[in-house]
Short mmCIF file of C-alpha atoms in Angstrom, two decimals:
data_model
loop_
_atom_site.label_atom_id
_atom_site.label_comp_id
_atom_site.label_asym_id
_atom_site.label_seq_id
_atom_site.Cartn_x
_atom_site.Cartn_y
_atom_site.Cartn_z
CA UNK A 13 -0.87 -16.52 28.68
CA UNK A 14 -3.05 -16.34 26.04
CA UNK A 15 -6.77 -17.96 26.60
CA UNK A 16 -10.05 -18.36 24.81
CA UNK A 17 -13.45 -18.74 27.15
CA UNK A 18 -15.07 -22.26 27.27
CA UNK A 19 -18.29 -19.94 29.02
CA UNK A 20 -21.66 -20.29 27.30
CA UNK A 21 -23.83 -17.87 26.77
CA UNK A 22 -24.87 -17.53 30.06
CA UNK A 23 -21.92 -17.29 31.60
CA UNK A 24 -19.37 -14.43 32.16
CA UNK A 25 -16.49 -15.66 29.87
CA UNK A 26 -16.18 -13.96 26.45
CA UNK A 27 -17.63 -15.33 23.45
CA UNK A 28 -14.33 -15.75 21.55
CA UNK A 29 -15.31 -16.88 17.91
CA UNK A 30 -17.95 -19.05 18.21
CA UNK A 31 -21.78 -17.35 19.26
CA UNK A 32 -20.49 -13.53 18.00
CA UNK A 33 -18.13 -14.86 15.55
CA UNK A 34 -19.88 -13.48 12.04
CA UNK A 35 -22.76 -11.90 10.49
CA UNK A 36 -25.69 -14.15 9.68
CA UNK A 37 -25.49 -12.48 5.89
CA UNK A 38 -23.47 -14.41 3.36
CA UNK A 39 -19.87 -12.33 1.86
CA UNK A 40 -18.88 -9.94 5.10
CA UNK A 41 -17.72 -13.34 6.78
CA UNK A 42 -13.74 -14.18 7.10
CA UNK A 43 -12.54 -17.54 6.26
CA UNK A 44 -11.54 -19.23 10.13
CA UNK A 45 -8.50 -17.87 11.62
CA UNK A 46 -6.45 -18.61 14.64
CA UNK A 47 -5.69 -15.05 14.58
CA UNK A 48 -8.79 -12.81 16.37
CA UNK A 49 -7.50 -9.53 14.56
CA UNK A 50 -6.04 -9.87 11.06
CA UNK A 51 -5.16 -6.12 9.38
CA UNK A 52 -2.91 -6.36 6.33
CA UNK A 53 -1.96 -3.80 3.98
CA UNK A 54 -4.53 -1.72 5.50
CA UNK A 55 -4.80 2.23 4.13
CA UNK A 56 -7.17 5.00 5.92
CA UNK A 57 -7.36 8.21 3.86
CA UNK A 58 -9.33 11.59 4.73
CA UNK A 59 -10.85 13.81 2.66
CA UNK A 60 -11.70 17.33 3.27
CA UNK A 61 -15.20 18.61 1.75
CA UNK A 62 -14.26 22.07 1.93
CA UNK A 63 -10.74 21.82 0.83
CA UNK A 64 -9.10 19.07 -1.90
CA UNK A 65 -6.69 17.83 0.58
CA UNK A 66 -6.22 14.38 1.49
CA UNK A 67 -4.61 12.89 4.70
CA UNK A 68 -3.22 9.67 5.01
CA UNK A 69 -3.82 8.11 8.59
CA UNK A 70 -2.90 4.63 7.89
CA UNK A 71 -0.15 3.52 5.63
CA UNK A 72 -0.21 -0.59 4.67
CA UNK A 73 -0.45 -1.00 8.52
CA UNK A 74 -0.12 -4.81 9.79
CA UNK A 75 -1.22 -5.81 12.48
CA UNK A 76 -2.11 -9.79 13.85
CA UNK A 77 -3.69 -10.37 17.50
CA UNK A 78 -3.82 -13.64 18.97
CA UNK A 79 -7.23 -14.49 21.29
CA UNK A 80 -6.76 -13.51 25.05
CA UNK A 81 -3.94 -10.93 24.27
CA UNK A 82 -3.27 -8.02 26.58
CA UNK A 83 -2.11 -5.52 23.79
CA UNK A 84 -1.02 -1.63 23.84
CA UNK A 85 -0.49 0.90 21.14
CA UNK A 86 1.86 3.55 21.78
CA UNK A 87 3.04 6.34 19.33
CA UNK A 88 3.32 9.64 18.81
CA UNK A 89 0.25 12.34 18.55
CA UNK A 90 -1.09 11.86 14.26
CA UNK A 91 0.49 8.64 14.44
CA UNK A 92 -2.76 6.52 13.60
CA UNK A 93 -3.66 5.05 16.54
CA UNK A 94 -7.04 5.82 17.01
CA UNK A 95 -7.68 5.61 13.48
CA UNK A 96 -6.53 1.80 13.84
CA UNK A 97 -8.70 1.63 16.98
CA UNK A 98 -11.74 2.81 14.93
CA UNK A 99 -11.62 0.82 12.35
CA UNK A 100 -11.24 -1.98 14.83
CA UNK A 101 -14.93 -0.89 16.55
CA UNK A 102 -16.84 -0.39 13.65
CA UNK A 103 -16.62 3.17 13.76
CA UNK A 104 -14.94 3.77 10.49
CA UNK A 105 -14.07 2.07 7.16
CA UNK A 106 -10.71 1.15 5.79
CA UNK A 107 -10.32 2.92 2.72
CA UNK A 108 -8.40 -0.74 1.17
CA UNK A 109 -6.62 -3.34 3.01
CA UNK A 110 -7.53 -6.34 5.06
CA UNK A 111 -9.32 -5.82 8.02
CA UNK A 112 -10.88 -8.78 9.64
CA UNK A 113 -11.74 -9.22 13.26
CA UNK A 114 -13.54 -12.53 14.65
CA UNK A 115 -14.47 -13.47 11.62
CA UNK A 116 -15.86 -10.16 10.35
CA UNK A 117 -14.67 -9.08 7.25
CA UNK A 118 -15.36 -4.87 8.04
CA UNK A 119 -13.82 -3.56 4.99
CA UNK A 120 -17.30 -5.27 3.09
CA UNK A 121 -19.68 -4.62 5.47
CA UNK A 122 -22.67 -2.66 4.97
CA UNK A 123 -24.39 -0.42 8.01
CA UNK A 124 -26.40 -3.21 9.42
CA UNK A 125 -23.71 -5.50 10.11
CA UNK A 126 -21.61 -3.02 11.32
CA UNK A 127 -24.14 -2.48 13.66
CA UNK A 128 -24.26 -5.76 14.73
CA UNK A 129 -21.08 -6.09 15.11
CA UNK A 130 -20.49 -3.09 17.44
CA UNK A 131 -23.06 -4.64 19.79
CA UNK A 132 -21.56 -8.00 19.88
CA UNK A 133 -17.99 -8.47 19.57
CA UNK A 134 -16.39 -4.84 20.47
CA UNK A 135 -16.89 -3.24 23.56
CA UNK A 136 -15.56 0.36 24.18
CA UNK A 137 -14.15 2.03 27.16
CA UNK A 138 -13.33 6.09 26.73
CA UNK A 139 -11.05 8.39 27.68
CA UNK A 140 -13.84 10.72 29.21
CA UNK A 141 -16.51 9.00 31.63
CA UNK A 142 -19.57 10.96 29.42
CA UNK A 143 -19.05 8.96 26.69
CA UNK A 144 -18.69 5.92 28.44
CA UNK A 145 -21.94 6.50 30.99
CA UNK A 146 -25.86 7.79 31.14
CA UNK A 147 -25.51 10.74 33.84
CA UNK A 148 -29.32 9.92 34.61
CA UNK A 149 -28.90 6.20 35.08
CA UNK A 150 -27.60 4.79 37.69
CA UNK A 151 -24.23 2.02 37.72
CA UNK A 152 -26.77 -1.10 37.77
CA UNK A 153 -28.86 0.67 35.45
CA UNK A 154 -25.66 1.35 33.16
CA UNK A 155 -24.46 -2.08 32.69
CA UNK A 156 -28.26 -3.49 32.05
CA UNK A 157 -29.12 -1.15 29.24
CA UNK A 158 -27.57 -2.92 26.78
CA UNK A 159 -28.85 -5.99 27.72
CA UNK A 160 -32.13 -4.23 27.94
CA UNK A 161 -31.48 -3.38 23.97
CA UNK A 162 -30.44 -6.61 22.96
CA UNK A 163 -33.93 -8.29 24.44
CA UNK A 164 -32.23 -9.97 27.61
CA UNK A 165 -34.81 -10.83 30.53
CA UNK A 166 -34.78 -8.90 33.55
CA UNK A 167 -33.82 -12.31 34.94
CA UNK A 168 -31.00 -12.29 32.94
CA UNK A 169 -29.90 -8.59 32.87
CA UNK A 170 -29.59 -8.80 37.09
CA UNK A 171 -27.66 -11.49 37.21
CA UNK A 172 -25.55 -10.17 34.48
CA UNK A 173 -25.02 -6.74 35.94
CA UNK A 174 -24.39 -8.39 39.40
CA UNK A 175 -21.46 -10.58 38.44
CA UNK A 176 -19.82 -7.34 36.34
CA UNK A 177 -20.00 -5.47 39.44
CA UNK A 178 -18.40 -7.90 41.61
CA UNK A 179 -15.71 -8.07 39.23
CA UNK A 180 -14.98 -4.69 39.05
CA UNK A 181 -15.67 -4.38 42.70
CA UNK A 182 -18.88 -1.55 42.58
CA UNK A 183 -21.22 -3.59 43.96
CA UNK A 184 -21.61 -0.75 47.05
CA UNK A 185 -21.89 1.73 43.97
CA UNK A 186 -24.82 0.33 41.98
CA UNK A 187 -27.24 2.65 42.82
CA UNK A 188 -24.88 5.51 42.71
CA UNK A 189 -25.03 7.71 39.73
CA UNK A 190 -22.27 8.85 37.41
CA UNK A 191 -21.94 12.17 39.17
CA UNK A 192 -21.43 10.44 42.74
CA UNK A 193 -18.37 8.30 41.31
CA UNK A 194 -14.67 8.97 41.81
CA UNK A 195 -13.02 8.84 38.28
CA UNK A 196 -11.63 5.79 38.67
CA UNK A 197 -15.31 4.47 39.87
CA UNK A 198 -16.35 5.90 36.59
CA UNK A 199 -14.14 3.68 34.65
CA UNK A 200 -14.16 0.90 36.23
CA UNK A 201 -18.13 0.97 35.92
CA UNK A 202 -17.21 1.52 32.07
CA UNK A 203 -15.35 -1.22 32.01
CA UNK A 204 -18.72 -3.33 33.14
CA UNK A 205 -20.85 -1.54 30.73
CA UNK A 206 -18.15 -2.47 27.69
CA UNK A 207 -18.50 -5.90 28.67
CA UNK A 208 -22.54 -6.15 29.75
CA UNK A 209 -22.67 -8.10 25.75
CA UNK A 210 -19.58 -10.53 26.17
CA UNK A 211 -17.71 -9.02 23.63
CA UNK A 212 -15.02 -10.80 21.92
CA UNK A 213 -12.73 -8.16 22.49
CA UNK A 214 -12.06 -4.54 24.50
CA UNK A 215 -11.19 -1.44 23.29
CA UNK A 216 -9.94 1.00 26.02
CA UNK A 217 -8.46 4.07 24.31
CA UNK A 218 -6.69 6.06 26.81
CA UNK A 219 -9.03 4.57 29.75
CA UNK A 220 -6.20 5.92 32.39
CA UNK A 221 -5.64 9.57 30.79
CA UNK A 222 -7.51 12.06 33.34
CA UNK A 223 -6.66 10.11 36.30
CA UNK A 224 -3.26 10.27 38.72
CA UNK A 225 -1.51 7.27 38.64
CA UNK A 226 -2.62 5.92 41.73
CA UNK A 227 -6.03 5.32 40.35
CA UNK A 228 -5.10 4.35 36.61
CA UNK A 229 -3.02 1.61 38.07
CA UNK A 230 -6.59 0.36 39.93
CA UNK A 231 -8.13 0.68 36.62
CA UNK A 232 -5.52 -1.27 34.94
CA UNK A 233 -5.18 -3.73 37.36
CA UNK A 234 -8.94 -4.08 36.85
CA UNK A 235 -8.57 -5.11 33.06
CA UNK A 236 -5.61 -7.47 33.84
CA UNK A 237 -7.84 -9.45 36.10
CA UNK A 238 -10.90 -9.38 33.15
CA UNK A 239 -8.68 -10.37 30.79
CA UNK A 240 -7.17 -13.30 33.12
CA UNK A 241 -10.70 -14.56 34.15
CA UNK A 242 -12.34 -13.84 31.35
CA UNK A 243 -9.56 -14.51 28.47
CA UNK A 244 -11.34 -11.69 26.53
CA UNK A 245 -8.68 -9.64 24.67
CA UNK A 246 -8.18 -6.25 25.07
CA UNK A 247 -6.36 -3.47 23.35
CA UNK A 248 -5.21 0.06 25.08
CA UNK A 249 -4.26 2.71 23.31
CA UNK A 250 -1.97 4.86 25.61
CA UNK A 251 1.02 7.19 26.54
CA UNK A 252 1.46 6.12 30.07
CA UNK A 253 4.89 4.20 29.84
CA UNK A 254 3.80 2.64 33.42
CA UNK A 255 0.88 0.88 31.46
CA UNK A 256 2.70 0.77 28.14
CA UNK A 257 5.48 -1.34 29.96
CA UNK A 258 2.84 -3.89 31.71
CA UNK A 259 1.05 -5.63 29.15
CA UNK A 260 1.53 -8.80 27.19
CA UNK A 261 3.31 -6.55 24.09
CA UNK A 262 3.25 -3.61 23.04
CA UNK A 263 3.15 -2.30 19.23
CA UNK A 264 4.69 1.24 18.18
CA UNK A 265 2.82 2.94 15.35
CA UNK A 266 4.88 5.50 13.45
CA UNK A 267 3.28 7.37 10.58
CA UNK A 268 0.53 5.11 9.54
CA UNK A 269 2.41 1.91 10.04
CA UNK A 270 3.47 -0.45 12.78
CA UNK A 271 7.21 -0.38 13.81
CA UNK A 272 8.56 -1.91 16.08
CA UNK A 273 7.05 -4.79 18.66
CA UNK A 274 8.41 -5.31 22.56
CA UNK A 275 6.92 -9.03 24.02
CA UNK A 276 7.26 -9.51 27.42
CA UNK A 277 8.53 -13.31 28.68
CA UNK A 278 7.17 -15.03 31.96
CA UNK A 279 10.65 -15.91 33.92
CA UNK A 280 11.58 -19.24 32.98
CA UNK A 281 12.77 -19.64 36.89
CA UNK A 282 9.02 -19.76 38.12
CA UNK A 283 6.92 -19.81 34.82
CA UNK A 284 5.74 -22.21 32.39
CA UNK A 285 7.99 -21.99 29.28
CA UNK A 286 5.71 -19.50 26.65
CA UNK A 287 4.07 -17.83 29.12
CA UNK A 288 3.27 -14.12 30.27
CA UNK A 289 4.31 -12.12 33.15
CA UNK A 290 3.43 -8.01 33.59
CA UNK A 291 6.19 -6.37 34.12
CA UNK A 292 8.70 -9.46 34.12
CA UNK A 293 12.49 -8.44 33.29
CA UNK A 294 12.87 -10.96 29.98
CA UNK A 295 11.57 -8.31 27.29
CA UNK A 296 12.36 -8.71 23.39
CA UNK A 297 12.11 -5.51 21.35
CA UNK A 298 11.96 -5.95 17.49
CA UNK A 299 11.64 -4.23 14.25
CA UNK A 300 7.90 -5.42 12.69
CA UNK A 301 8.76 -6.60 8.68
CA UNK A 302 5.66 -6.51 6.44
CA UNK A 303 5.43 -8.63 3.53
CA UNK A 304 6.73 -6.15 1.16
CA UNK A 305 9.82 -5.85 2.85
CA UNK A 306 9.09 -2.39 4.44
CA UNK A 307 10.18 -1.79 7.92
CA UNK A 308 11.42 1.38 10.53
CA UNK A 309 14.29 1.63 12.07
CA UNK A 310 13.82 3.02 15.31
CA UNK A 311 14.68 7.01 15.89
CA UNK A 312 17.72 5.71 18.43
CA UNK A 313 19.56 3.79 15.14
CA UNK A 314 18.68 7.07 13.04
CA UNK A 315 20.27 9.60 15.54
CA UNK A 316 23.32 6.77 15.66
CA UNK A 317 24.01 6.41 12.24
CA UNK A 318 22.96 8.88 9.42
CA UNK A 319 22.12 6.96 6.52
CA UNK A 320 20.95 10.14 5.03
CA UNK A 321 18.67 8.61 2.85
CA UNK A 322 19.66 5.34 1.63
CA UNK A 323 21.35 1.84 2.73
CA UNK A 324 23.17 -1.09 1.54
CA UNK A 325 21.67 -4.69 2.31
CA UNK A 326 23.53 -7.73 3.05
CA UNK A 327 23.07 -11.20 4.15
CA UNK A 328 26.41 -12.27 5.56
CA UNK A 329 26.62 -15.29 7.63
CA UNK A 330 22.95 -15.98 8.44
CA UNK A 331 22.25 -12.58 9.27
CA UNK A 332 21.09 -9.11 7.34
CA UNK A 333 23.29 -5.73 7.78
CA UNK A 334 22.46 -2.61 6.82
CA UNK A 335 25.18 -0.52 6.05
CA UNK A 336 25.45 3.64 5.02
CA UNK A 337 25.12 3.95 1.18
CA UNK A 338 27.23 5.99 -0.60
CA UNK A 339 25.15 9.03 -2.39
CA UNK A 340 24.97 9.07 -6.00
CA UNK A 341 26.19 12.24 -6.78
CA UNK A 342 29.47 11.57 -4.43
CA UNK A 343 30.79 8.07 -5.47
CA UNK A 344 33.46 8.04 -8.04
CA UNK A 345 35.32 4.89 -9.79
CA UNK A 346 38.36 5.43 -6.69
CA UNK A 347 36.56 6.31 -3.38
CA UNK A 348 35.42 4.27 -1.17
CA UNK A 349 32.16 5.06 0.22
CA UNK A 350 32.79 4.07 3.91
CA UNK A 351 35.35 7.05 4.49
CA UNK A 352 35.10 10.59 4.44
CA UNK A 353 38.24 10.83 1.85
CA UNK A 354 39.03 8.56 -1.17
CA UNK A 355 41.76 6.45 -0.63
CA UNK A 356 44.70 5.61 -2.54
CA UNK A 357 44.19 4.00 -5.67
CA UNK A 358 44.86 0.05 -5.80
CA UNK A 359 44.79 -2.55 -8.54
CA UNK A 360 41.88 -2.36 -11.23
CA UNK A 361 40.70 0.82 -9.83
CA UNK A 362 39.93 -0.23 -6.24
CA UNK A 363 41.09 0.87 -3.37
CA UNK A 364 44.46 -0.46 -1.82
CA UNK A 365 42.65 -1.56 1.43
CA UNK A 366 39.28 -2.49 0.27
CA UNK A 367 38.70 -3.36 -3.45
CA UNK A 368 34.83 -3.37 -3.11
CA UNK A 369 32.54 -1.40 -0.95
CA UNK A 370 32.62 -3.58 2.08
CA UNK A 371 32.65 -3.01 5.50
CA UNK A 372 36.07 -2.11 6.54
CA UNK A 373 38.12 -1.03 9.67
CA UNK A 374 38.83 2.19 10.93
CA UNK A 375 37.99 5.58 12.67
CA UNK A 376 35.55 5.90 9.79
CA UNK A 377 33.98 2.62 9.16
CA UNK A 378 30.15 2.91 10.72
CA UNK A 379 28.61 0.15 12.30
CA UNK A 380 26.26 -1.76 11.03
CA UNK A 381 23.05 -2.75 12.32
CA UNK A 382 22.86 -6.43 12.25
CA UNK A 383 19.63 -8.28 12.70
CA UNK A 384 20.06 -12.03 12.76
CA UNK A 385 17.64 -14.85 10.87
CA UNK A 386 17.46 -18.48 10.60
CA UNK A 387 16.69 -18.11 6.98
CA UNK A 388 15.24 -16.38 3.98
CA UNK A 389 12.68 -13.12 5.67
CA UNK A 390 8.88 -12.95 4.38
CA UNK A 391 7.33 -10.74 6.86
CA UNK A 392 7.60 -10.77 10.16
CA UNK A 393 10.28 -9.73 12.69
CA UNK A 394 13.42 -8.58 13.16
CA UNK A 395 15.94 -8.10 16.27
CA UNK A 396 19.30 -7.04 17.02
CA UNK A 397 22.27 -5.35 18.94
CA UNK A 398 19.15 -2.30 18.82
CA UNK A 399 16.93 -4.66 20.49
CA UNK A 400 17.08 -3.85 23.89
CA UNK A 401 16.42 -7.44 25.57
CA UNK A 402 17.06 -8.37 28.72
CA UNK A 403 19.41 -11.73 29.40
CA UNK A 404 17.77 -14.91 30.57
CA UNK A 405 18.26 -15.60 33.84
CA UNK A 406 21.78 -17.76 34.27
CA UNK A 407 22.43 -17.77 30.45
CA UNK A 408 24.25 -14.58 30.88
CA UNK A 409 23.27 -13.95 27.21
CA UNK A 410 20.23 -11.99 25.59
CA UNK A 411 16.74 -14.09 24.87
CA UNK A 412 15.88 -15.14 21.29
CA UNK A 413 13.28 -13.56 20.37
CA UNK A 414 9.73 -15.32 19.98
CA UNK A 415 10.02 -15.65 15.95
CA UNK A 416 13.14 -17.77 15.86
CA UNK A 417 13.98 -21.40 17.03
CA UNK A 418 14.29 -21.68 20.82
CA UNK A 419 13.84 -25.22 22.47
CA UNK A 420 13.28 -23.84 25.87
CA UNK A 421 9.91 -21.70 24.92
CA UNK A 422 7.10 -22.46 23.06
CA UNK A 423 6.47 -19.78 20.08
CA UNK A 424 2.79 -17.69 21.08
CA UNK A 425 2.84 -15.96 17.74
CA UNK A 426 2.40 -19.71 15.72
#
């Protein structure tokens, strides 16, 4: 379910958009949003100083993220990932695009914003406890020295650092020091540094990696309950399926780009209609649409069907199918490009079965891959036979997916 905090400052909710929503200078601030992360279009490209080669990370990646999401990013190794995740801390610059987060517009800001920005909206949790803790300062000590950088009072910093601890249950550990800690102790005391500022949102990239999966599920569980309580939204990069498969939704990356999006659905038996449940059996797996038009088809449908290369669109019926085209250097005025020999010839030049290149019947004819719309596409999603859903309890059919009309679920993505 997705929340924003009603906290003030001094309490433990997350700041959403309001206190950390924008630099105090004039041009690095977004116009208002109801989307907390808006990437569009965006492009991250390398250079080498030593050799003229350039590397493209990030490709026209979209990417929209709703306040109080639980979010992962899966993909392969090189996919762009972490690129995407540091942009999204401040860490690096898009190289063109839109990339605006709480209000921040980073692609225009200069170094003293960015700073800003890193200590008040993003907080960071890391793969490997050093970057994530002092060694000589103890778990108390940790969480407080931010607060001790941003001016806090020591008033202020202890009962800041006490509540994180509680909720992250070290409160026997606060004296301990790094070295003492388990390494799920270690990052679940990162998690309480990451959020000692009230960030607007977390970034945990690969915050389960070096531990067994006993632990990484207490470290997980630990950021579900944050982002419950708190409503802060949080983003994990990973390649545990086990974590992949328990958040909100889950984004695929694929060479630069987003490609395909899974939402998970409360059941409508015992939950409100629109809302979340981890791990609940309702699932809805579609292909991401940016506004040019570009999307990936997922490496199942290419193994299934070669396309080698090229496809034939149609809209037939309210729905778009995409069907094996014939290469240019094999069509000729009397085959027909759907079989693996040319047919007899038929009036005008056509075939006797088929006089155009539509889909036709037969041991040859490939199937097409259907994805069904209420109307003309701009951007958005996609969903099919591919799609991999799970059936609504009693309906005995699959669940619409969130971007088309459904009168038993509110829409989360409007």
């Amino acid at each position: 379910m997705m929340r924003a905090s009603t906290g003030d400052n001094g309490s433990l909710g997350s700041t959403g958009l309001d206190g950390n929503a924008g630099p105090g200078g004039q041009g690095t601030q977004a116009a208002p949003s109801r989307q907390l992360i808006v990437c569009e279009g965006m492009v991250k490209i390398y250079k080498t100083s030593e050799v003229d080669v350039e590397v493209v990370a990030l490709q026209g990646l979209d990417l929209h993220v709703a306040p109080g999401e639980l979010m992962a990013l899966v993909g392969a190794s090189g996919s762009g990932k972490s690129t995407l995740l540091n942009i999204l801390g401040g860490l690096d610059r898009p190289t063109a695009g839109r990339c605006e987060v709480a209000g921040w517009d980073l692609a225009r800001m200069d170094e003293r914003d960015l700073t800003q920005y890193r200590r008040t909206v993003i907080g960071h949790v890391w793969q490997q406890p050093g970057r994530n803790l002092l060694p000589d300062l103890s778990v108390r000590e940790n969480i407080e020295f931010p607060l001790v950088v941003a001016g806090e009072s020591s008033r202020r910093r202890a009962a800041r650092s006490g509540e994180l601890l509680e909720m992250v249950g070290m409160v026997d550990q606060a004296r301990a020091r790094p070295t003492q800690l388990s390494g799920g102790e270690q990052q679940r005391a990162a998690i309480a540094v990451a959020l000692a500022n009230n960030p607007a949102i977390l970034l945990a990239d690969e915050p389960t990696g070096e531990l067994d999966s006993r632990t990484a599920a207490a470290v997980f569980n630990a950021l579900r309950l944050l982002n419950r309580q708190l409503g802060i939204t949080i983003i994990v990069v990973t390649h545990d399926q086990s974590i992949a498969s328990a958040v909100d939704r889950t984004i695929a990356i694929r060479d630069g780009r987003t490609s395909t999006e899974t939402v998970r659905w409360a059941n409508m038996a015992g939950g409100d209609a629109g809302s979340y449940a981890p791990g609940a059996p309702v699932a809805t797996e579609s292909v991401l649409i940016d506004r040019t038009g570009h999307l990936q088809l997922p490496a199942a449908v290419l193994h299934t069907i070669q396309f080698n290369g090229r496809a034939e669109v149609r809209v037939v019926n309210g729905h778009v199918e995409l069907w094996p085209a014939a290469r240019p250097d094999t069509r000729s005025a009397g085959a027909n490009p759907y079989t693996q020999s040319a047919p007899p010839p038929g009036p005008m030049g056509g075939s006797a079965q088929n006089s155009g290149p539509g889909p036709m019947a037969g041991p040859y004819a490939p199937a097409p891959l259907s994805a069904p719309i209420p109307g003309p596409i701009s951007g958005g999603r996609a969903s099919g036979p591919a799609s991999g859903g799970a059936p609504d309890p009693g309906s005995g059919a699959a669940p619409p997916h969130p971007a088309l009309p459904n009168p038993a679920r509110a829409n989360p993505w409007q």
